[in-house]
Tab-separated table of C-alpha atoms in Angstrom:
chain	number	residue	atom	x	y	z
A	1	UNK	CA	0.000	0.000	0.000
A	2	UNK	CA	3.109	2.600	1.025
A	3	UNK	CA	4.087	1.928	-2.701
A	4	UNK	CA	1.158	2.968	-4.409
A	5	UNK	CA	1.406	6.024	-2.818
A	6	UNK	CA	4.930	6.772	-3.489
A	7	UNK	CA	4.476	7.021	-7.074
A	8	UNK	CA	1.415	9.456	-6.212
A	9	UNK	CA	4.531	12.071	-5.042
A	10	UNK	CA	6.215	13.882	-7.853
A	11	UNK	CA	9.374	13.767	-6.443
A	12	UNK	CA	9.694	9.941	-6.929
A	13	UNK	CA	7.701	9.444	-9.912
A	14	UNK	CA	9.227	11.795	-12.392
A	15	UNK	CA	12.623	10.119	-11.590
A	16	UNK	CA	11.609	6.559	-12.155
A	17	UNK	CA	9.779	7.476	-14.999
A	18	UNK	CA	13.359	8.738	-16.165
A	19	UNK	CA	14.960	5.824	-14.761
A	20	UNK	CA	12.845	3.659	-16.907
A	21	UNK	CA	12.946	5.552	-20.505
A	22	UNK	CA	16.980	5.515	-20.225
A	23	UNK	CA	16.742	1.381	-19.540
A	24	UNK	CA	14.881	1.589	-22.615
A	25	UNK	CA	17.508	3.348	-24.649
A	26	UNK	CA	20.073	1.663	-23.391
A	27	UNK	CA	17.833	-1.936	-24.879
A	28	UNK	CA	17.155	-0.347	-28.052
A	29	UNK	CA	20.996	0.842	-28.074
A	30	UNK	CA	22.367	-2.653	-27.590
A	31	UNK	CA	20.507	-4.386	-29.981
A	32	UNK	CA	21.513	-1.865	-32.480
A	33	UNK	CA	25.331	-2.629	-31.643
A	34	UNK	CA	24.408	-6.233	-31.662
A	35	UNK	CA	23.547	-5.628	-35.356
A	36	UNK	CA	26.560	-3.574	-36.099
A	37	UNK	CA	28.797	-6.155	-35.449
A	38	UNK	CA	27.394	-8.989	-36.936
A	39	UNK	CA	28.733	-9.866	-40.515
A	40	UNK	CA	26.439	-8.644	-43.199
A	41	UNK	CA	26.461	-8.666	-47.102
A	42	UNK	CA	26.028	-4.637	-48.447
A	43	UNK	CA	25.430	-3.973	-52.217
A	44	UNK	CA	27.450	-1.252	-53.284
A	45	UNK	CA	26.617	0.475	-56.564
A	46	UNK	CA	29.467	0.770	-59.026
A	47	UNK	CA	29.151	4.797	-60.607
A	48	UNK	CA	31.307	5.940	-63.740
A	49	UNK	CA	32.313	9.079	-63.938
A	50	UNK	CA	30.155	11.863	-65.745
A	51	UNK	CA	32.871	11.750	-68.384
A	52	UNK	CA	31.638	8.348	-69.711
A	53	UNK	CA	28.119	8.563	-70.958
A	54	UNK	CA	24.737	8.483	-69.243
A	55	UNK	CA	24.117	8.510	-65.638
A	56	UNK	CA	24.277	5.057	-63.907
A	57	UNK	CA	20.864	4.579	-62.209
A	58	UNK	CA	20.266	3.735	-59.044
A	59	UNK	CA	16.850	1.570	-57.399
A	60	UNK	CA	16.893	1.920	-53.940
A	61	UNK	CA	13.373	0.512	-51.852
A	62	UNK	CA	11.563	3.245	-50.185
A	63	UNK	CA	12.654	3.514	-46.771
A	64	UNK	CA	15.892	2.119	-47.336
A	65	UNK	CA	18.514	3.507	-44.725
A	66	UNK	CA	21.049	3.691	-46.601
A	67	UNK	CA	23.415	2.862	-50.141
A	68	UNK	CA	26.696	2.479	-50.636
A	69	UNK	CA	28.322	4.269	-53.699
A	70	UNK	CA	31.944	2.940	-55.321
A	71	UNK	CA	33.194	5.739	-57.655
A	72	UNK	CA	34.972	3.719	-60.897
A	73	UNK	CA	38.287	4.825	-61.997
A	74	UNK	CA	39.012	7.374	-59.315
A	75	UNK	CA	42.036	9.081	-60.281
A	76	UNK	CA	45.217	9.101	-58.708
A	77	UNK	CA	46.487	12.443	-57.394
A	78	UNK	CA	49.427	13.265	-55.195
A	79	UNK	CA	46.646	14.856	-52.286
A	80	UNK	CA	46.744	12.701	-49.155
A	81	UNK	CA	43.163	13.700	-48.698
A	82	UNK	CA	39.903	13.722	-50.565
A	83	UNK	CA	37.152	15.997	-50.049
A	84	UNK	CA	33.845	14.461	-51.584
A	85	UNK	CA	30.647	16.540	-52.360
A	86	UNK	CA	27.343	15.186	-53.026
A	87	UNK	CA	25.119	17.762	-54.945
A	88	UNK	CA	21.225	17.017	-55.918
A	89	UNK	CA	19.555	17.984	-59.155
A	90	UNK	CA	19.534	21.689	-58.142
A	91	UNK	CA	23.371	21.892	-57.021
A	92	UNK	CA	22.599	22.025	-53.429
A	93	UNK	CA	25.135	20.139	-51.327
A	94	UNK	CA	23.847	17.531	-49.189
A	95	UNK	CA	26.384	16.536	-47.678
A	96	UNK	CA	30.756	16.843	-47.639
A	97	UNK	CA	32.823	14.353	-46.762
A	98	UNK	CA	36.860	14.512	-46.153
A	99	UNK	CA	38.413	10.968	-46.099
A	100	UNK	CA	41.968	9.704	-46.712
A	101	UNK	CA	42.917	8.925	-49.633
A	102	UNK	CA	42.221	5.361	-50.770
A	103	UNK	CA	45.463	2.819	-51.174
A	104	UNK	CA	46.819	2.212	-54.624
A	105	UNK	CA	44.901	-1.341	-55.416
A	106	UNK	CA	41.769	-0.490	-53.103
A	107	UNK	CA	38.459	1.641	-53.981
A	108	UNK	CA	36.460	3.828	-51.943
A	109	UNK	CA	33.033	2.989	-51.336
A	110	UNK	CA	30.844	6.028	-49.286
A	111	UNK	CA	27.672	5.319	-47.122
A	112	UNK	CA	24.792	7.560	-47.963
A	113	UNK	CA	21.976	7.941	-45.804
A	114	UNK	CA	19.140	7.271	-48.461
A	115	UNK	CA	16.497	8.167	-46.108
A	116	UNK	CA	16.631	11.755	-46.892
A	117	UNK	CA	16.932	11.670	-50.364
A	118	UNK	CA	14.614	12.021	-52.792
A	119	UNK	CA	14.371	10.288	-56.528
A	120	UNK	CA	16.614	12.497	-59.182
A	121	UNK	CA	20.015	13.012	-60.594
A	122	UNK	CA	22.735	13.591	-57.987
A	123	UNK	CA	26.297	14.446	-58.531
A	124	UNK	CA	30.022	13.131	-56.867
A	125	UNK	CA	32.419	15.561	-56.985
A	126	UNK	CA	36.178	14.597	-55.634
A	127	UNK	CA	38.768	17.140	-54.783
A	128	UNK	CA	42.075	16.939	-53.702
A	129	UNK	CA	42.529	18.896	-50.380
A	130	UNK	CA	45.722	21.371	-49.765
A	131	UNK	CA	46.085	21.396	-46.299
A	132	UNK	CA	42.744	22.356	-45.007
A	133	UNK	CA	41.230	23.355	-48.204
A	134	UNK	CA	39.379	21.962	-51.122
A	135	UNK	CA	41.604	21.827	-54.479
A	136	UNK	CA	40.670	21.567	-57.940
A	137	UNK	CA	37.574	18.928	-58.474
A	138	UNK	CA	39.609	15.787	-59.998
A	139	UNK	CA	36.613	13.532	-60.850
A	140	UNK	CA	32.966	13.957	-61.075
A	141	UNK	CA	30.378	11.013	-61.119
A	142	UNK	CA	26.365	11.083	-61.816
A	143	UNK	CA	23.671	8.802	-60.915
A	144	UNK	CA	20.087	9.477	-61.257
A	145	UNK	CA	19.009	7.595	-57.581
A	146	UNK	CA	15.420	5.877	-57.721
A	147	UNK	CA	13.333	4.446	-55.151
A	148	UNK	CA	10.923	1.605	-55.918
């Protein structure tokens, strides 16, 4: 009976309620790391650059999380660092991306979130950084993304 009337007083409910919502993040949290770090296959889509014909396209499901992009025949360039741009149909940026170089033998895949984009033509533009800044744009790919 003293129980029941606890959680009547402010001063111990809102605190438990707390106490309760943060053991149910910390759930939700685990089983998302549990999935993180199990193997898993992910498709990534192989993009020429805009130099070599028509856009590849791109068929994503609606409501898919997320794709994974390999840019073909990335050139080589003495820049240790590579700044990559992703630019929708009307040249806004969604998002920039500075990554190391990728290995002589090895190619760069990038994760998109695909739940924020919409069906259209996007662009991948690659610079070479100097020092902190972008340099000249050394490869540009296109894709036209759509979602089935």
């Amino acid at each position: 009976e003293w129980l029941k009337g606890l959680w009547r007083l402010p001063s111990f409910a809102v605190p438990a309620l707390a106490a309760a919502a943060l053991a149910g993040v910390v759930v939700y949290q685990a089983g998302e790391l549990a999935q993180a770090n199990k193997p898993r296959v992910l498709l990534a889509y192989t993009i020429k650059s805009a130099t070599r014909g028509e856009p590849d396209r791109i068929r994503v499901k609606a409501g898919q999380a997320s794709l994974v992009i390999a840019p073909d025949d990335l050139p080589e360039v003495p820049s240790r660092t590579y700044r990559w741009d992703l630019y929708d149909s009307s040249g806004r940026t969604r998002f920039s991306l500075d990554s190391a170089a990728p290995p002589r033998g090895t190619a760069a895949q990038i994760l998109i979130p695909a739940r924020d984009l919409q069906a259209g033509p996007y662009s991948l533009a690659v610079r070479g950084m100097e020092g902190s800044s972008p340099g000249s744009e050394i490869a540009r790919y296109t894709f036209v993304l759509e979602i089935q």
